[in-house]
mmCIF file of C-alpha atoms in Angstrom:
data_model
loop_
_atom_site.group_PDB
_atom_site.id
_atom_site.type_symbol
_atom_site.label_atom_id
_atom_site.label_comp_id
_atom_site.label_asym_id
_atom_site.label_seq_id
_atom_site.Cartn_x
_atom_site.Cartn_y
_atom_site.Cartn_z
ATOM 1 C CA UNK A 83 -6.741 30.949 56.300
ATOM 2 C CA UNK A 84 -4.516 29.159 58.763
ATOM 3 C CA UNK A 85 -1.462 27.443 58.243
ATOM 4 C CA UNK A 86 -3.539 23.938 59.105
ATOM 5 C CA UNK A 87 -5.314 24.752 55.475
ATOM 6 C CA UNK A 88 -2.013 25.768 53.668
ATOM 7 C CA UNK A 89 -0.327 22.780 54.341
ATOM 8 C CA UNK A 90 -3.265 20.846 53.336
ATOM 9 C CA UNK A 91 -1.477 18.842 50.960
ATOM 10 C CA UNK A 92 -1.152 15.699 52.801
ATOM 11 C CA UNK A 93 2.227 13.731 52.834
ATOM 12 C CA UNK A 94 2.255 10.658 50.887
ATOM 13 C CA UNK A 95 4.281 7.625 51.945
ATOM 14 C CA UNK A 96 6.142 5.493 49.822
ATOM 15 C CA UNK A 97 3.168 2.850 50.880
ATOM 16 C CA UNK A 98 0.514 4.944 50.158
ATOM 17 C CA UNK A 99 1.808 6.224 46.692
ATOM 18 C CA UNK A 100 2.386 2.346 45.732
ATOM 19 C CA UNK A 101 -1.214 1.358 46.484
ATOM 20 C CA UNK A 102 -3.001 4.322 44.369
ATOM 21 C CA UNK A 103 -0.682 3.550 41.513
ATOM 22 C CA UNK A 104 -2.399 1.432 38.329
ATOM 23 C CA UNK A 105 -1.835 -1.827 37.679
ATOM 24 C CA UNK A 106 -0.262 -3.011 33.938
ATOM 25 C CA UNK A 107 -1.698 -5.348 31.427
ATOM 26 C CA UNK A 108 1.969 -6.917 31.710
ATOM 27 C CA UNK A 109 2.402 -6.690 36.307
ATOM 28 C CA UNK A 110 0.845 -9.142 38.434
ATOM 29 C CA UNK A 111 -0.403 -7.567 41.466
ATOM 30 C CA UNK A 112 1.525 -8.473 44.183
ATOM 31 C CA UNK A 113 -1.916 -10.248 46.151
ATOM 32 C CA UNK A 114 -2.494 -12.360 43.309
ATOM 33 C CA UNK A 115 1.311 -14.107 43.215
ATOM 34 C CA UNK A 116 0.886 -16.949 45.717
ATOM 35 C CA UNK A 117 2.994 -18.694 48.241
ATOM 36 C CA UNK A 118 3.800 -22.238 48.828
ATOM 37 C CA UNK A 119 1.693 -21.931 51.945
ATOM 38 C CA UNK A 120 -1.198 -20.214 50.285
ATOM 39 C CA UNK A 121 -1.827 -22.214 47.368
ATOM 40 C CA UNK A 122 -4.999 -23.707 48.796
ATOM 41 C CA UNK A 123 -6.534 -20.295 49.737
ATOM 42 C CA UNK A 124 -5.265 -18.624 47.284
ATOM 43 C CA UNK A 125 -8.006 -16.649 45.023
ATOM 44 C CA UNK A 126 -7.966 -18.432 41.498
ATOM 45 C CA UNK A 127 -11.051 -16.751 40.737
ATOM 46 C CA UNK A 128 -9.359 -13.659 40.954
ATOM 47 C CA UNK A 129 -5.999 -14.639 38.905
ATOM 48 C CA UNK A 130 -8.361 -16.139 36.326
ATOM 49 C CA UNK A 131 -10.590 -12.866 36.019
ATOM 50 C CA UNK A 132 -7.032 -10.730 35.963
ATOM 51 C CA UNK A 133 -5.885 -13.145 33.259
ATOM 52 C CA UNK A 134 -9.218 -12.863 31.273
ATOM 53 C CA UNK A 135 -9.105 -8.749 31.249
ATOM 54 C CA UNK A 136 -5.187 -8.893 30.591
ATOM 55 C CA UNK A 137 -6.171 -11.084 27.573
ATOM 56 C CA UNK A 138 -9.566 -9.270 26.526
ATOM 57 C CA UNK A 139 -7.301 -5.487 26.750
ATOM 58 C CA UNK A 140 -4.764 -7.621 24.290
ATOM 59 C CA UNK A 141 -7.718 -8.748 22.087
ATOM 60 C CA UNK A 142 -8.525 -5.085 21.785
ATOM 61 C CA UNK A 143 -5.385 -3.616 20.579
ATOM 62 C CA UNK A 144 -5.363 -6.497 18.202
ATOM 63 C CA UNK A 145 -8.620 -5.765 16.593
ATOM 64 C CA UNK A 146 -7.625 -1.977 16.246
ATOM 65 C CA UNK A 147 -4.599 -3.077 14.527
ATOM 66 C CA UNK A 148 -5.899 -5.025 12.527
ATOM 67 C CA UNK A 149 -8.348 -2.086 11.433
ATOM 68 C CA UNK A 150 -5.745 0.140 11.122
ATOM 69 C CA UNK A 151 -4.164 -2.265 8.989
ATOM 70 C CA UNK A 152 -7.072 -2.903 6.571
ATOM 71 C CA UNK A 153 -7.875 0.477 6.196
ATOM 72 C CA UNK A 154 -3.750 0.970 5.191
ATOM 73 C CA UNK A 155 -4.274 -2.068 2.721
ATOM 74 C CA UNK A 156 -7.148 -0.350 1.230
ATOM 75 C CA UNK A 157 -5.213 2.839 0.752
ATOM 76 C CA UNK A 158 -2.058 0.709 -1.029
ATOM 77 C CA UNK A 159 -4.372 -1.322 -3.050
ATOM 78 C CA UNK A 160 -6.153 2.161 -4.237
ATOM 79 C CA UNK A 161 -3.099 3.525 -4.759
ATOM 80 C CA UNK A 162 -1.393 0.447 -6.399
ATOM 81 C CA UNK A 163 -4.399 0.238 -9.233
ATOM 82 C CA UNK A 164 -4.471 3.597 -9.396
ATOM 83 C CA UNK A 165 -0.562 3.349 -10.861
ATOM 84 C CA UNK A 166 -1.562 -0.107 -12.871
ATOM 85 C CA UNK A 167 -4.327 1.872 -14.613
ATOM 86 C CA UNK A 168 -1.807 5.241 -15.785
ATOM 87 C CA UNK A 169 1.026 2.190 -17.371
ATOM 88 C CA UNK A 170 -1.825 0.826 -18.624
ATOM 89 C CA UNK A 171 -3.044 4.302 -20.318
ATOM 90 C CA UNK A 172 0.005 5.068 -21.110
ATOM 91 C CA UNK A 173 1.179 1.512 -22.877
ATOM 92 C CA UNK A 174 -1.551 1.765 -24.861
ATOM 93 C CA UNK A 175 -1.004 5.252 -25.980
ATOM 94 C CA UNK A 176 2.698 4.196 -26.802
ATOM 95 C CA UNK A 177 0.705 0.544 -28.997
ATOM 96 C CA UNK A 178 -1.398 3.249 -30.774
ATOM 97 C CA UNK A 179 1.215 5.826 -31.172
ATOM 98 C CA UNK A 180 3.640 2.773 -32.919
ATOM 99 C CA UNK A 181 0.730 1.370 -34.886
ATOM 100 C CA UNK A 182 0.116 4.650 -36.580
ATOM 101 C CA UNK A 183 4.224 5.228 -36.923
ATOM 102 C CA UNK A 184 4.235 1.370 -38.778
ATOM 103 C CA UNK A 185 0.987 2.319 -41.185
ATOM 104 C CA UNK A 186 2.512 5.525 -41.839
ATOM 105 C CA UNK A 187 5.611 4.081 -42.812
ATOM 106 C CA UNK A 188 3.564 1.224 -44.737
ATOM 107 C CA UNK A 189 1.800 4.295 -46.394
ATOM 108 C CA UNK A 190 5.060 6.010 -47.408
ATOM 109 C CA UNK A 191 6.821 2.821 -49.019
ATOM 110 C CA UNK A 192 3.551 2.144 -50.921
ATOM 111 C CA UNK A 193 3.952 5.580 -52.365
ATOM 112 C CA UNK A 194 7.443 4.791 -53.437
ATOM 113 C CA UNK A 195 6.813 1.936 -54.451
ATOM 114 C CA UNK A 196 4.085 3.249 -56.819
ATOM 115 C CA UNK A 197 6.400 6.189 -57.962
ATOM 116 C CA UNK A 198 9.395 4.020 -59.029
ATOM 117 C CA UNK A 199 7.272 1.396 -60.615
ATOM 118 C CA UNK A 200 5.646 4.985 -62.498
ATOM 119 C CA UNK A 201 9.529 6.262 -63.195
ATOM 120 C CA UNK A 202 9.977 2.325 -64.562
ATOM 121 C CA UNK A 203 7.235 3.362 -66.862
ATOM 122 C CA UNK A 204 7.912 6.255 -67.794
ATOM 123 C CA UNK A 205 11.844 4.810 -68.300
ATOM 124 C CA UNK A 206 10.471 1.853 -70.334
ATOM 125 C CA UNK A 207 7.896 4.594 -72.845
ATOM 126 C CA UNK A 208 10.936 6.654 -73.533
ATOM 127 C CA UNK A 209 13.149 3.707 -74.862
ATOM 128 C CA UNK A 210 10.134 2.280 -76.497
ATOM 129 C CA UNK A 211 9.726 5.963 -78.695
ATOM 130 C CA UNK A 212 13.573 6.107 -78.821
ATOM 131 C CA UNK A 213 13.297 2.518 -80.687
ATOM 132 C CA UNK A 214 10.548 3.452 -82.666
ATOM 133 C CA UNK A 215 12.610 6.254 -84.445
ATOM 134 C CA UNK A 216 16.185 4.965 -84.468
ATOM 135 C CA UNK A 217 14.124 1.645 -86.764
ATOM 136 C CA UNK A 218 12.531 3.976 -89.476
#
């Protein structure tokens, strides 16, 4: 190898780097900005295609947001019924669970009930037999 293929790696100028880099959605090329002068010549065509694929690249990044954003949605929404649906489960555990606490209770004092309306009874037979022997 001679030196002419190690040093092979050609010298860029300032110039030459500048035209090789790429263009931004957001930079106007520096051809397509016209002068006072050139306003007649100048290549509308060519401003209205750079305008059209600056505007169509946009367009695309909008439509993959929105995606993105849908598919998100659908994840909260899943995730937001999904929580609905447990308090729901669980609220009407807690109705059933207080339903069975209020008929047990209902159950209980209808027990009483019957056994003090039986001691009344009972109460009322033993003064009636007392009464029947204190009269002989």
């Amino acid at each position: 190898m001679d030196t002419a293929d190690k040093n092979d790696s050609t010298q860029y100028s300032p110039q030459m780097l500048q035209g090789k880099r790429s263009i931004s959605v957001y930079e106007v090329p520096g051809n397509l900005t016209p002068s006072f002068e050139g306003l007649k010549d100048y290549d509308w065509g060519r401003l209205q295609e750079h305008y059209a694929n600056a505007m169509e690249k946009h367009g695309t990044a909008e439509e993959d947001l929105r995606a993105q954003i849908s598919k998100l949605l659908e994840v909260f929404m899943a995730w937001s019924q999904t929580t609905v649906v447990r308090d729901e489960a669980r609220a009407l555990k807690r109705f059933k669970t207080q339903m069975q606490h209020v008929q047990n209770s209902e159950e209980d004092l209808e027990k009483k009930r019957k056994h003090y309306v039986n001691v009344v009874k009972a109460f009322e037979s033993a003064l009636a037999l007392l009464n029947d022997r204190v009269r002989p």
